[in-house]
PDB file of C-alpha atoms and ligand atoms in Angstrom:
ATOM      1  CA  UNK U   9      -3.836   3.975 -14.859  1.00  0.00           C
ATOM      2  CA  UNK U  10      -2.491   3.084 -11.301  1.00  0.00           C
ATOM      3  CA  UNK U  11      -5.125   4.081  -8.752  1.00  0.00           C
ATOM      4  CA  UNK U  12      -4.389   3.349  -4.996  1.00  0.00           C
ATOM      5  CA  UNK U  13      -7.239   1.815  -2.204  1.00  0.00           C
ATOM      6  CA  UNK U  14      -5.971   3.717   0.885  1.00  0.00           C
ATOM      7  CA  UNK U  15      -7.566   4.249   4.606  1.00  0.00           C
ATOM      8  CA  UNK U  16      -6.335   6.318   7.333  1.00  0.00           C
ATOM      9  CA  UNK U  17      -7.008   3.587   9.716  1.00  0.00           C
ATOM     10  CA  UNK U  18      -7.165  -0.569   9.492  1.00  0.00           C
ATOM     11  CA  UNK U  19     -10.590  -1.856   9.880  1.00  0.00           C
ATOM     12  CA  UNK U  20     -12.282   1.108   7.611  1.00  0.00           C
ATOM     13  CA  UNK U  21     -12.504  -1.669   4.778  1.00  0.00           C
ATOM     14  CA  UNK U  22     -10.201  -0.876   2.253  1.00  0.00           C
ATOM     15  CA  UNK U  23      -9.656  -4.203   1.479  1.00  0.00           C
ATOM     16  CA  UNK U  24     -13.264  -4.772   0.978  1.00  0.00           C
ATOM     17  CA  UNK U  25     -13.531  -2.104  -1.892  1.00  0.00           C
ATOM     18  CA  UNK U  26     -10.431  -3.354  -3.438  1.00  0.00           C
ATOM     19  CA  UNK U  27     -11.335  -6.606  -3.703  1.00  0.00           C
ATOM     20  CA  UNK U  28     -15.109  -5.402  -5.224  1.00  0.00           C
ATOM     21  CA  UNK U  29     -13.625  -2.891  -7.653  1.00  0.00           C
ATOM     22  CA  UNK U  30     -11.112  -5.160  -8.969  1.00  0.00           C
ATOM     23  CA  UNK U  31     -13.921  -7.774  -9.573  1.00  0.00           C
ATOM     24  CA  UNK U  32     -15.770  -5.069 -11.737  1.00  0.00           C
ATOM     25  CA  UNK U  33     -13.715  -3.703 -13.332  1.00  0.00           C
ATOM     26  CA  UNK U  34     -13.790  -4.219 -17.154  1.00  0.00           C
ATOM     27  CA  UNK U  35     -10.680  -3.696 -18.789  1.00  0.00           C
ATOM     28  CA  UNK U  36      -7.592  -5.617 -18.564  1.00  0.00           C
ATOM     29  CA  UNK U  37      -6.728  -5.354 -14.489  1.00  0.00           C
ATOM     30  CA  UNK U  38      -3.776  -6.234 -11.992  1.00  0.00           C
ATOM     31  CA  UNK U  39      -4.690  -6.524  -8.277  1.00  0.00           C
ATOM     32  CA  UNK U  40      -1.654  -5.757  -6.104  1.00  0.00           C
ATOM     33  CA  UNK U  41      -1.309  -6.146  -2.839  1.00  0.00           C
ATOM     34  CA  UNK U  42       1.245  -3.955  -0.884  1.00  0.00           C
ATOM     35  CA  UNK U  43      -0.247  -4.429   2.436  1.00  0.00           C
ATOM     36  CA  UNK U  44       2.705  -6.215   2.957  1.00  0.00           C
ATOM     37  CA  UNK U  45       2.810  -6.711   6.676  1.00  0.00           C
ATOM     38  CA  UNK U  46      -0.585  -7.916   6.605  1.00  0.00           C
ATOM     39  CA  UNK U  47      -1.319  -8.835   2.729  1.00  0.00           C
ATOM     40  CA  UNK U  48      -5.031  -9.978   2.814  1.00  0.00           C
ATOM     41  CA  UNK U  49      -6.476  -9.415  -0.988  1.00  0.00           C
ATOM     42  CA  UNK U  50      -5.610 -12.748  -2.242  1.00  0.00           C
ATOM     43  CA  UNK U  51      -8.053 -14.234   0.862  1.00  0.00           C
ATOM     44  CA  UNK U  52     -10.917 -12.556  -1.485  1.00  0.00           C
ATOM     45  CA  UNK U  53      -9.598 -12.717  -4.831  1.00  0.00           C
ATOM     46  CA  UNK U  54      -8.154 -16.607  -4.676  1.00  0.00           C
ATOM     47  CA  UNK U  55      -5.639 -16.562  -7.039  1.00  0.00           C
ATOM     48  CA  UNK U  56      -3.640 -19.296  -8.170  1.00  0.00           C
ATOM     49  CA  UNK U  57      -0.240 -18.518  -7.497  1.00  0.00           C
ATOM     50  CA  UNK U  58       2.160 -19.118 -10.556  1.00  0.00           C
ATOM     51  CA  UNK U  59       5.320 -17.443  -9.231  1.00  0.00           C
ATOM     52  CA  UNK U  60       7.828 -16.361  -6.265  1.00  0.00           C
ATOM     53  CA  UNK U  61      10.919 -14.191  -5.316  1.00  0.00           C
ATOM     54  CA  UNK U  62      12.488 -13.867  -2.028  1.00  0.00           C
ATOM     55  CA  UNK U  63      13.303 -10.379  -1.562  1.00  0.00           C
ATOM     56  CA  UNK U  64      16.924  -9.654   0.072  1.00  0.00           C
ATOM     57  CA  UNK U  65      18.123  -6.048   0.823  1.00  0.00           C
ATOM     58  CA  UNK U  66      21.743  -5.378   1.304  1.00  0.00           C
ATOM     59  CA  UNK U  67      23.758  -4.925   4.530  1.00  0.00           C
ATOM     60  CA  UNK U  68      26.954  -4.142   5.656  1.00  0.00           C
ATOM     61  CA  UNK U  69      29.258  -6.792   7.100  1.00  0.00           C
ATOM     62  CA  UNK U  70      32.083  -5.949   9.127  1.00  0.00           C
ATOM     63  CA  UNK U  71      35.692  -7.364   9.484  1.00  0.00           C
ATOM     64  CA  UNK U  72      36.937  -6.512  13.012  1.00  0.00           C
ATOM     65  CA  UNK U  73      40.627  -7.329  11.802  1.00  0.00           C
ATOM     66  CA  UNK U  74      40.474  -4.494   9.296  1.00  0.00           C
ATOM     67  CA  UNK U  75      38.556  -2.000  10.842  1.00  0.00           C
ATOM     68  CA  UNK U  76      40.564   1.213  12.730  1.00  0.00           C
ATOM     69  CA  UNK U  77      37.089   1.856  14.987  1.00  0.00           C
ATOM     70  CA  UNK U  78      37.701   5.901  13.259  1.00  0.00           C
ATOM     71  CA  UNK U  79      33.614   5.760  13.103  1.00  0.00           C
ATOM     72  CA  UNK U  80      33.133   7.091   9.511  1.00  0.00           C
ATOM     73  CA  UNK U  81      30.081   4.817   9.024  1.00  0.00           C
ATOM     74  CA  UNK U  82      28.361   5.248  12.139  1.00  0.00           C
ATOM     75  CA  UNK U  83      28.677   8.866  11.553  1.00  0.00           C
ATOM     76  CA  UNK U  84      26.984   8.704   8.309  1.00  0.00           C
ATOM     77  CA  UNK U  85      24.114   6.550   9.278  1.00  0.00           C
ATOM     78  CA  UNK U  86      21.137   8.344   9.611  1.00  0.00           C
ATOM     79  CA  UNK U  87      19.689   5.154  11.030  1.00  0.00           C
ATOM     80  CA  UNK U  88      22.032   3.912  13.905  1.00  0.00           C
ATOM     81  CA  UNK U  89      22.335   0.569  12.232  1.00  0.00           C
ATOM     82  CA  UNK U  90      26.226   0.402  12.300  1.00  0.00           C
ATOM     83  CA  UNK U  91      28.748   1.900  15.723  1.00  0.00           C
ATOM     84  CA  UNK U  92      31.818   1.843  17.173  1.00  0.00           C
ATOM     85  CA  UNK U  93      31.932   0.729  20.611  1.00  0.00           C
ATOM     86  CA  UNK U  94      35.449   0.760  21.878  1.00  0.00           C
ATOM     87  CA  UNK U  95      37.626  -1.073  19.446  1.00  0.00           C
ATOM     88  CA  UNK U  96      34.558  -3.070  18.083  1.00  0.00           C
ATOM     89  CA  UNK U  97      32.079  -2.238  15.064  1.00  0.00           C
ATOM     90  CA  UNK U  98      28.635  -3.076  15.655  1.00  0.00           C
ATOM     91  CA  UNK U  99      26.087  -3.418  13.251  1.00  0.00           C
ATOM     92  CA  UNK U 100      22.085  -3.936  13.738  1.00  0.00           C
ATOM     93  CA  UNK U 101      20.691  -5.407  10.337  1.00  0.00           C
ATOM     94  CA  UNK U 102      17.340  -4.747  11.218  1.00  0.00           C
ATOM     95  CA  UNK U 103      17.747  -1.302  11.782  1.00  0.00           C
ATOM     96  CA  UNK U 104      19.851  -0.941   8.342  1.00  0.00           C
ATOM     97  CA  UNK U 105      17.756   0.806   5.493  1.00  0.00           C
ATOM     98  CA  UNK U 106      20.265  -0.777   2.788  1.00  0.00           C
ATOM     99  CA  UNK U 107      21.623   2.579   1.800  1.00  0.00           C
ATOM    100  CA  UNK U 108      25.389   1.676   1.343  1.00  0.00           C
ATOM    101  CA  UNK U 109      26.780   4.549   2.703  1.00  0.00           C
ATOM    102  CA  UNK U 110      28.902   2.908   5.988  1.00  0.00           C
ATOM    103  CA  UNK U 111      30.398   1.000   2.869  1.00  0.00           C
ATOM    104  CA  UNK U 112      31.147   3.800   0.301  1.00  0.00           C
ATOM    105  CA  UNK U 113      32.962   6.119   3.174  1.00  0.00           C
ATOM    106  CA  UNK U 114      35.039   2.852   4.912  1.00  0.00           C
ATOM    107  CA  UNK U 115      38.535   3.721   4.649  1.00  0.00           C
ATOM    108  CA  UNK U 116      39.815   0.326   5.493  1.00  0.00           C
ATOM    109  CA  UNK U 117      37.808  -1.900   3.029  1.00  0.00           C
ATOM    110  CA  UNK U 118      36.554  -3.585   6.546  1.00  0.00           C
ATOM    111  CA  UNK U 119      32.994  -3.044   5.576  1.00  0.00           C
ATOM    112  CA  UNK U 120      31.336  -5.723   2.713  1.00  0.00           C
ATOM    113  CA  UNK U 121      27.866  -6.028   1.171  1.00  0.00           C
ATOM    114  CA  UNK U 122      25.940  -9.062   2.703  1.00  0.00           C
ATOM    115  CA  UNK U 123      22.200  -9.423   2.230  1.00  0.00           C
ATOM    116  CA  UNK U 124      19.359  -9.631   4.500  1.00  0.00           C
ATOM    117  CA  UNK U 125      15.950 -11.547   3.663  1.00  0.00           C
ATOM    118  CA  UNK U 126      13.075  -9.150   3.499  1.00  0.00           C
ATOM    119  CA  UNK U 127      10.286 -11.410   2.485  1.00  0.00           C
ATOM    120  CA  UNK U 128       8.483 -12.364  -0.805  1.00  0.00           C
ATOM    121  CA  UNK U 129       6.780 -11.413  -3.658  1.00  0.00           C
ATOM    122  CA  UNK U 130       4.412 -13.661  -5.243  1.00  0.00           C
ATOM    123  CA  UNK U 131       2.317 -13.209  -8.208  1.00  0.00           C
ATOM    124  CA  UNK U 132      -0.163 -15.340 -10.493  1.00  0.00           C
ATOM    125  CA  UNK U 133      -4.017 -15.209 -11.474  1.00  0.00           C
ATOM    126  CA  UNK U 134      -7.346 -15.190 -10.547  1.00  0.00           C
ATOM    127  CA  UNK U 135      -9.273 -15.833 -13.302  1.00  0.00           C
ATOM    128  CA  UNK U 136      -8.480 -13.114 -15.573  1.00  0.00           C
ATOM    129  CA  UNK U 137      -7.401 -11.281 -12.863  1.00  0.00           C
ATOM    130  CA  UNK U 138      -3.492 -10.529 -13.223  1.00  0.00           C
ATOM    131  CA  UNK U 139      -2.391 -11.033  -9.052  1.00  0.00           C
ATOM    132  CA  UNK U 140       0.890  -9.994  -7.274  1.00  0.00           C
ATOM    133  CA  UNK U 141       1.463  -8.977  -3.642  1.00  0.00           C
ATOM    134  CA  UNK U 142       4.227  -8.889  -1.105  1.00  0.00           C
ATOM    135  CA  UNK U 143       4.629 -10.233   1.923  1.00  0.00           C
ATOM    136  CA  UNK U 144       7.153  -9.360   4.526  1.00  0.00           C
ATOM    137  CA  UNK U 145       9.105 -11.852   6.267  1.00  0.00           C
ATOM    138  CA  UNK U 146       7.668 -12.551  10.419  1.00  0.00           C
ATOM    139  CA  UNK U 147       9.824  -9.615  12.359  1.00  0.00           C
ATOM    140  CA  UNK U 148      10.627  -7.860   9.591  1.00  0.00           C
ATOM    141  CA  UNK U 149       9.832  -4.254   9.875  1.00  0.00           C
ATOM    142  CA  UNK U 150      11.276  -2.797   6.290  1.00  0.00           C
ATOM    143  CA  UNK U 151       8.682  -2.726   4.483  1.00  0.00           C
ATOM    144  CA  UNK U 152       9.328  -0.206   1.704  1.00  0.00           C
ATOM    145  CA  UNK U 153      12.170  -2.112  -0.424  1.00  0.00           C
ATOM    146  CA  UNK U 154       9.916  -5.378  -0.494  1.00  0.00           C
ATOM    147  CA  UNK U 155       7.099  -2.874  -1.896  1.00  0.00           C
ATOM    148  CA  UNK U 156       9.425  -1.415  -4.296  1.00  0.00           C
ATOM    149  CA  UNK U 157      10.981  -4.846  -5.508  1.00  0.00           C
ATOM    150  CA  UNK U 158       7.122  -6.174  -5.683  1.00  0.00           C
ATOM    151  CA  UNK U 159       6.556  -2.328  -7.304  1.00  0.00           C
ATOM    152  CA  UNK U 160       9.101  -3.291 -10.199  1.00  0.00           C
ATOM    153  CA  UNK U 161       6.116  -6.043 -11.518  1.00  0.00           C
ATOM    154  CA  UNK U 162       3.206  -3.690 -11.946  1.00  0.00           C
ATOM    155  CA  UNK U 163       1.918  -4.288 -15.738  1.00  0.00           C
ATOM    156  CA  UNK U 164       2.013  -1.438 -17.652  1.00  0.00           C
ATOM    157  CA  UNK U 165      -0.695  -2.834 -20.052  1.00  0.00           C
ATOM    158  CA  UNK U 166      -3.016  -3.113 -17.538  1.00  0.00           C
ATOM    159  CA  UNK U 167      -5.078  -0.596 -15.242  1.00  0.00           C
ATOM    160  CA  UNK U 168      -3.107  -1.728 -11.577  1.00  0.00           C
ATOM    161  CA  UNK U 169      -5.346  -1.267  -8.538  1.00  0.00           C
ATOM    162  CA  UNK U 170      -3.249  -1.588  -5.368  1.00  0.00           C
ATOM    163  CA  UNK U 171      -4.784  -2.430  -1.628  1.00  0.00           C
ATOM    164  CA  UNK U 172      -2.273   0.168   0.233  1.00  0.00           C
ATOM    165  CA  UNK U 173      -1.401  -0.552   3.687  1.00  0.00           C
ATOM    166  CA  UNK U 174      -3.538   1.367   6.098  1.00  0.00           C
ATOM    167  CA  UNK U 175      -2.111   4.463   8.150  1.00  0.00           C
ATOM    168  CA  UNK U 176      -0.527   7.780   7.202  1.00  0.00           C
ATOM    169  CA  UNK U 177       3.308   6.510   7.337  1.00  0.00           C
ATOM    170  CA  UNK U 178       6.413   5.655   5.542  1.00  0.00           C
ATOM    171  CA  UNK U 179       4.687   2.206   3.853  1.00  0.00           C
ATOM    172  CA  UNK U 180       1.222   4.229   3.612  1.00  0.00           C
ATOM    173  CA  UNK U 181       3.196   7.170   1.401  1.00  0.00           C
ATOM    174  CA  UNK U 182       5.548   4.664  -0.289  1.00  0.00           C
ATOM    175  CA  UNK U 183       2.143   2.516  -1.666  1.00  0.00           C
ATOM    176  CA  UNK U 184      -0.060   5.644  -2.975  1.00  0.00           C
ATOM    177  CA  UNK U 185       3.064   7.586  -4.529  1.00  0.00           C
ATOM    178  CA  UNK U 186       3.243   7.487  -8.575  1.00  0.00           C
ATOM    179  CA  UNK U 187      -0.423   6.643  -8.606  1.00  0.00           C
ATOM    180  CA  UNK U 188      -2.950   8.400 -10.758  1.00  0.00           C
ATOM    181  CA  UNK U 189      -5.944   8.020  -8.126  1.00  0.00           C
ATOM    182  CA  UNK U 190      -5.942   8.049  -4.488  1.00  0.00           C
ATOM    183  CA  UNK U 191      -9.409   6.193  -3.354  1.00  0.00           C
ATOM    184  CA  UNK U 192      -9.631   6.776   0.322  1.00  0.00           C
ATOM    185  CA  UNK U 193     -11.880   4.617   2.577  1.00  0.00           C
ATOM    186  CA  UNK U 194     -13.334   5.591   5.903  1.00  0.00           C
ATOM    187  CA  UNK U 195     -16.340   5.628   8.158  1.00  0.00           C
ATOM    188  CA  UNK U 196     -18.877   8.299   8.845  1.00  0.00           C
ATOM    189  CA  UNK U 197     -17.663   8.467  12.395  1.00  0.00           C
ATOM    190  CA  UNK U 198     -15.416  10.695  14.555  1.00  0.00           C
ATOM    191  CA  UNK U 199     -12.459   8.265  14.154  1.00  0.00           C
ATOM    192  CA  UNK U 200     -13.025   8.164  10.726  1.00  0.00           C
ATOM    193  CA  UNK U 201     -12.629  11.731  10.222  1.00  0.00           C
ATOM    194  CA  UNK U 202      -9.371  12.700  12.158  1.00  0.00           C
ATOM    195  CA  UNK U 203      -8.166   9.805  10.185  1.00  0.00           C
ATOM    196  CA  UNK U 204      -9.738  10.826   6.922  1.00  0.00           C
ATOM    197  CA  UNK U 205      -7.983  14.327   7.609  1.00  0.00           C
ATOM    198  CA  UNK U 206      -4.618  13.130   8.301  1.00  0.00           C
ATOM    199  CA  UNK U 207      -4.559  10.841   5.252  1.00  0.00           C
ATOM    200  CA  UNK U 208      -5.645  13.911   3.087  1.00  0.00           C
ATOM    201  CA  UNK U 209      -2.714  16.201   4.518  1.00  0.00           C
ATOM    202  CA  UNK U 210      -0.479  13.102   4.208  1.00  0.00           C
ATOM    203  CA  UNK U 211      -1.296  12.404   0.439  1.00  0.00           C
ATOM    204  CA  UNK U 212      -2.283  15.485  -1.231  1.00  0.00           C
ATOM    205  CA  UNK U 213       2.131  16.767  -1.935  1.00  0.00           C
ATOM    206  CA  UNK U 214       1.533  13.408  -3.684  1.00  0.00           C
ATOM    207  CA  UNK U 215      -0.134  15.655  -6.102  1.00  0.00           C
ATOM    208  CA  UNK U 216      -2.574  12.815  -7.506  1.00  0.00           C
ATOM    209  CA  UNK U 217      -6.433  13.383  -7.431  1.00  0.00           C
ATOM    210  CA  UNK U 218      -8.249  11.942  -3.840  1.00  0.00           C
ATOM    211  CA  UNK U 219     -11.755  10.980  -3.817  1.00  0.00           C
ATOM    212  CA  UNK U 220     -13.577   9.573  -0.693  1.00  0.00           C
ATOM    213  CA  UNK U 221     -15.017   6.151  -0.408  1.00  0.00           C
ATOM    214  CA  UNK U 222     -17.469   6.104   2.762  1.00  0.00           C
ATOM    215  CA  UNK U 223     -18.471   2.713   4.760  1.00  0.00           C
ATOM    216  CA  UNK U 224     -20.930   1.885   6.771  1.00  0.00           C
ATOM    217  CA  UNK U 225     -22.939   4.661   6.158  1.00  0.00           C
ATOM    218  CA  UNK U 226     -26.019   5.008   8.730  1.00  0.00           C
ATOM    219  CA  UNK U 227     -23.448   4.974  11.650  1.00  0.00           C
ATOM    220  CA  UNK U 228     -21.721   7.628  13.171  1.00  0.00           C
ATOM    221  CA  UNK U 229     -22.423  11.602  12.487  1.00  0.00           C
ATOM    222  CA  UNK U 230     -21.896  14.473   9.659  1.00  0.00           C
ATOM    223  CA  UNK U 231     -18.374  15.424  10.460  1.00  0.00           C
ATOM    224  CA  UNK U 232     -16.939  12.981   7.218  1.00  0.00           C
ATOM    225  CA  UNK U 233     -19.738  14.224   5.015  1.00  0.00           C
ATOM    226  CA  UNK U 234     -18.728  18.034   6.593  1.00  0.00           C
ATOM    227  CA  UNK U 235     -15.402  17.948   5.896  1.00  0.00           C
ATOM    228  CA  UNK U 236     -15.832  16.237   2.456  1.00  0.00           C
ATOM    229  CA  UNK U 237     -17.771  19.128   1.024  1.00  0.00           C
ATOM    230  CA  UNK U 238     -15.801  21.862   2.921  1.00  0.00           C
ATOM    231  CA  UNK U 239     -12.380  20.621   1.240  1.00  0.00           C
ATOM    232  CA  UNK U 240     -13.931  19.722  -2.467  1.00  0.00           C
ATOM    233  CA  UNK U 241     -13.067  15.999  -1.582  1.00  0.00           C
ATOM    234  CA  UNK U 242     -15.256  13.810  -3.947  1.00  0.00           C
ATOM    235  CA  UNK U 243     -17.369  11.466  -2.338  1.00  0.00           C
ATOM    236  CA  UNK U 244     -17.070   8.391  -4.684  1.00  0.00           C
ATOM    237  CA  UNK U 245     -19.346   5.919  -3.041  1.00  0.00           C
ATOM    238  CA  UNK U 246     -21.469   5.632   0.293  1.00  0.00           C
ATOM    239  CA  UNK U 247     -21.825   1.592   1.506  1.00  0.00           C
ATOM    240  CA  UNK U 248     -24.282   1.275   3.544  1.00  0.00           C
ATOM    241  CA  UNK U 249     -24.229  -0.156   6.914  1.00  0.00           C
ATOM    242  CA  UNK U 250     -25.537  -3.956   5.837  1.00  0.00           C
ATOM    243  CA  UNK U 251     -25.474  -7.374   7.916  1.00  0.00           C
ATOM    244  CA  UNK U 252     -24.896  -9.169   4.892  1.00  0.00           C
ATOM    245  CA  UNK U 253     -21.660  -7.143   3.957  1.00  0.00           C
ATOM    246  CA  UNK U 254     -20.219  -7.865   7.163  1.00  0.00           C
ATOM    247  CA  UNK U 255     -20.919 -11.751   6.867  1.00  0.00           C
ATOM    248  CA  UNK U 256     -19.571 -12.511   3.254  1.00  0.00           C
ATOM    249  CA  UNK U 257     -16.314 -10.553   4.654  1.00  0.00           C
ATOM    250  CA  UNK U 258     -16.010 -12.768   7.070  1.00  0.00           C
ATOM    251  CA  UNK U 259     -16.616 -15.443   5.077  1.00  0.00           C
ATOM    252  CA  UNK U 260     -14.129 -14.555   2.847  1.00  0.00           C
ATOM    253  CA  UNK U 261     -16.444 -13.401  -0.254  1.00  0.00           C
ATOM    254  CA  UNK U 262     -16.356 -10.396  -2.208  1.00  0.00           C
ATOM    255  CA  UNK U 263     -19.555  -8.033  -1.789  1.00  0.00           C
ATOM    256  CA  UNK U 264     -20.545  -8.166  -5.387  1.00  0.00           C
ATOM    257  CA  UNK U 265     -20.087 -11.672  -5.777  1.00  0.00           C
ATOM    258  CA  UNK U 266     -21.820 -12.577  -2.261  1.00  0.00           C
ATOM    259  CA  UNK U 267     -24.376  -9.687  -3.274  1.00  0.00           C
ATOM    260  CA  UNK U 268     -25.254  -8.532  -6.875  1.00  0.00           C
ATOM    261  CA  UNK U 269     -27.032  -5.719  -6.055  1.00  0.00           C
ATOM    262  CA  UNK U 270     -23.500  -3.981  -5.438  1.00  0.00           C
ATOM    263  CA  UNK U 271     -22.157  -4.649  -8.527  1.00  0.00           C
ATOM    264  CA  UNK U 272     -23.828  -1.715  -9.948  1.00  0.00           C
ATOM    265  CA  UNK U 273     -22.518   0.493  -6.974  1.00  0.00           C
ATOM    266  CA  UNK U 274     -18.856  -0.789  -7.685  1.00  0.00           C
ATOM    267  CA  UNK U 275     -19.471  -0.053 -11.424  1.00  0.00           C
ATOM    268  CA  UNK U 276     -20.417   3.462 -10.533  1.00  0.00           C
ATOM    269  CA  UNK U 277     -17.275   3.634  -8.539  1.00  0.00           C
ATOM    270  CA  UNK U 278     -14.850   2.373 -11.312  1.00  0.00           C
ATOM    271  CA  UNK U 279     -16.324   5.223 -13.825  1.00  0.00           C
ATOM    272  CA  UNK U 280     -16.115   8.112 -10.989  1.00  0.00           C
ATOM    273  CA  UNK U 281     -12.561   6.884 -10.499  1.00  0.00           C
ATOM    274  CA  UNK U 282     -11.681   7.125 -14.225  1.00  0.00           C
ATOM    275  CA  UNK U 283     -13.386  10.565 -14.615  1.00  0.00           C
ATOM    276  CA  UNK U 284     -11.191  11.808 -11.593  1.00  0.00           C
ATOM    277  CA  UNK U 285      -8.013  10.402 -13.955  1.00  0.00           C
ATOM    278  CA  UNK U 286      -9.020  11.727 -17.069  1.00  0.00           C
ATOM    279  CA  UNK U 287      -9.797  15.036 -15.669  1.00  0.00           C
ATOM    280  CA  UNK U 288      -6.409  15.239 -14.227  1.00  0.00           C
ATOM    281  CA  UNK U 289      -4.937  14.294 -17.760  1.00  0.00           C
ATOM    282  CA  UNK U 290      -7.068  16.812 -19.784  1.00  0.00           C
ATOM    283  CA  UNK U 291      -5.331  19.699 -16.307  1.00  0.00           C
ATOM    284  CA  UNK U 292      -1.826  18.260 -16.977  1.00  0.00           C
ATOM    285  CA  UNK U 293      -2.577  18.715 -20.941  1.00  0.00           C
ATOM    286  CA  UNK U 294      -3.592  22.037 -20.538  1.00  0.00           C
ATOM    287  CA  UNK U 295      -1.069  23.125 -17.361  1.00  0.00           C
TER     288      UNK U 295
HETATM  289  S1  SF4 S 325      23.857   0.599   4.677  1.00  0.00           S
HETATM  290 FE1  SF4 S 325      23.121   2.673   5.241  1.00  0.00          FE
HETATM  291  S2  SF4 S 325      21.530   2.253   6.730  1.00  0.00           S
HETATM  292 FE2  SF4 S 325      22.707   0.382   6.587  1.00  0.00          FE
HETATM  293  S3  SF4 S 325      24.224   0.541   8.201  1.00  0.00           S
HETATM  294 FE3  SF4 S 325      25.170   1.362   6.339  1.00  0.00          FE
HETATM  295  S4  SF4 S 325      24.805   3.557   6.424  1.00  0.00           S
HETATM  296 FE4  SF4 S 325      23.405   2.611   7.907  1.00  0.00          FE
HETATM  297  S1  SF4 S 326      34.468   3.246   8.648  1.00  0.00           S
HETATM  298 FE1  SF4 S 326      35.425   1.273   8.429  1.00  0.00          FE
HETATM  299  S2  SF4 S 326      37.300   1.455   9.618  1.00  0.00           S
HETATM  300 FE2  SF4 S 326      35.997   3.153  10.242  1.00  0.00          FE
HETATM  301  S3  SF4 S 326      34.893   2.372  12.040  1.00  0.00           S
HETATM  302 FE3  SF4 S 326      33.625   1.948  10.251  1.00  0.00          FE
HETATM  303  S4  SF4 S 326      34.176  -0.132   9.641  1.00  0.00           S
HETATM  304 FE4  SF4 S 326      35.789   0.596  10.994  1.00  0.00          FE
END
């Protein structure tokens, strides 16, 4: 079972419940991280890290002495990461989305694969914790082939809970897709709801279950609570609005390791999140 911690928004505390669930949960468990611009789980979880790939993407290098300038591969680039300016091919590897298709159409043989460093993926253990994450290189801004390369590790004996990266966008969509469960996090405020909403529309031609995590309850107004019940959205888990949360966060602790009386609440969570997967088995069985 692959079930995705997601948020409209940064700051809603996704990273919080990942951390949590993945310390309660009691089967066999990987913790991914594919926050990759800004990868905090392993802050919470400490693992000891045991391995490391660079991640490289492929990019088209240009030979002026070859090339005719008859623009074939700028006008297949849906990206504008290669063009002909005059006599002279340009390219813009930071723009280029690795597809290979200025170098499949080149006439002239002037264009040739080079690679491009992405970032990393490192993996290893916290306790019995299975750990991997990604982590994209400073200026960087391709963040979906470093998630797919850190993608290719997810255990297939284990249940894999990933910390998504925050937002409704390409990363966001990349992070949550092929996963069972979508857990979204938010806060019972106004912010919190047009986020909530957007992440909803974004995810649901995903096709896998939702269910609504809510933080910091006690703040803020109806409209989440509202909005949950008008759309059949499952509200998996109110957190209160709690001091105490807020300082082992910043402290770098996990809630139900910092504060026992979660664990029970995080337990709760883990078997409302398997009921939401099995029911959508027992539909698919059935479909
Ligand atoms: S590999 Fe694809 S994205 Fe990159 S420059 Fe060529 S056509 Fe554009
Ligand atoms: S397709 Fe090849 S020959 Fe044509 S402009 Fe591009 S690099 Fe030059």
């Amino acid at each position: 079972m692959i079930i995705a911690i997601a948020s409209g928004k940064g700051g809603t505390g996704k990273t919080t419940v990942a951390a949590a669930l993945v310390k309660v949960w009691d089967r066999p468990v990987q913790a991914v991280d594919l926050d990759v611009e800004e990868p905090n789980l392993a802050l919470y979880l400490k693992p000891e890290l045991t391995g490391r790939e660079i991640s490289m993407m492929e990019i088209p290098l240009a030979d002026q002495d070859k090339c005719t300038a008859c623009g074939a591969c700028s006008e297949i680039c849906q990206f504008k990461a290669i063009s002909v300016l005059g006599e002279y091919i340009l390219t813009f590897p930071e723009m280029c989305h690795g597809c290979g298709g200025c170098l499949a159409v080149c006439p002239e043989g002037a264009l040739s694969p080079d690679t491009r460093e992405l970032g990393e993926v490192l993996w290893g253990w916290a306790g019995e914790i299975d750990f991997l994450m990604g982590r994209l290189r400073v200026g960087e801004a391709m963040s979906p082939p470093l998630m797919r390369a850190a993608k290719k590790r997810l255990d297939s004996s284990r249940d894999v809970i990933i910390d998504a990266p925050p937002g409704v966008s390409c990363p966001a969509v990349n992070a949550v897709k092929d996963t069972d469960v979508i857990v979204l996090v938010t806060e019972p405020t106004p912010f919190g709801f047009y986020d909530l909403k957007l992440a909803r529309e974004a995810f649901t031609p995903i096709g896998a279950p939702m269910g609504v995590v809510i933080n910091r309850t006690g703040i803020g107004d109806k409209g989440v609570y509202d909005y949950c019940h008008a759309t059949g959205l499952p509200i998996l888990l109110e957190i209160p609005y709690d001091r105490q949360v807020a300082e082992a966060y910043s402290r770098g602790e996990v809630i139900v390791d910092a504060l026992p009386e979660y664990q029970n609440m995080f337990l709760e969570l883990s078997s409302r999140i398997r009921d939401l997967a099995d029911r959508r088995m027992k539909e698919a069985r059935y479909a």
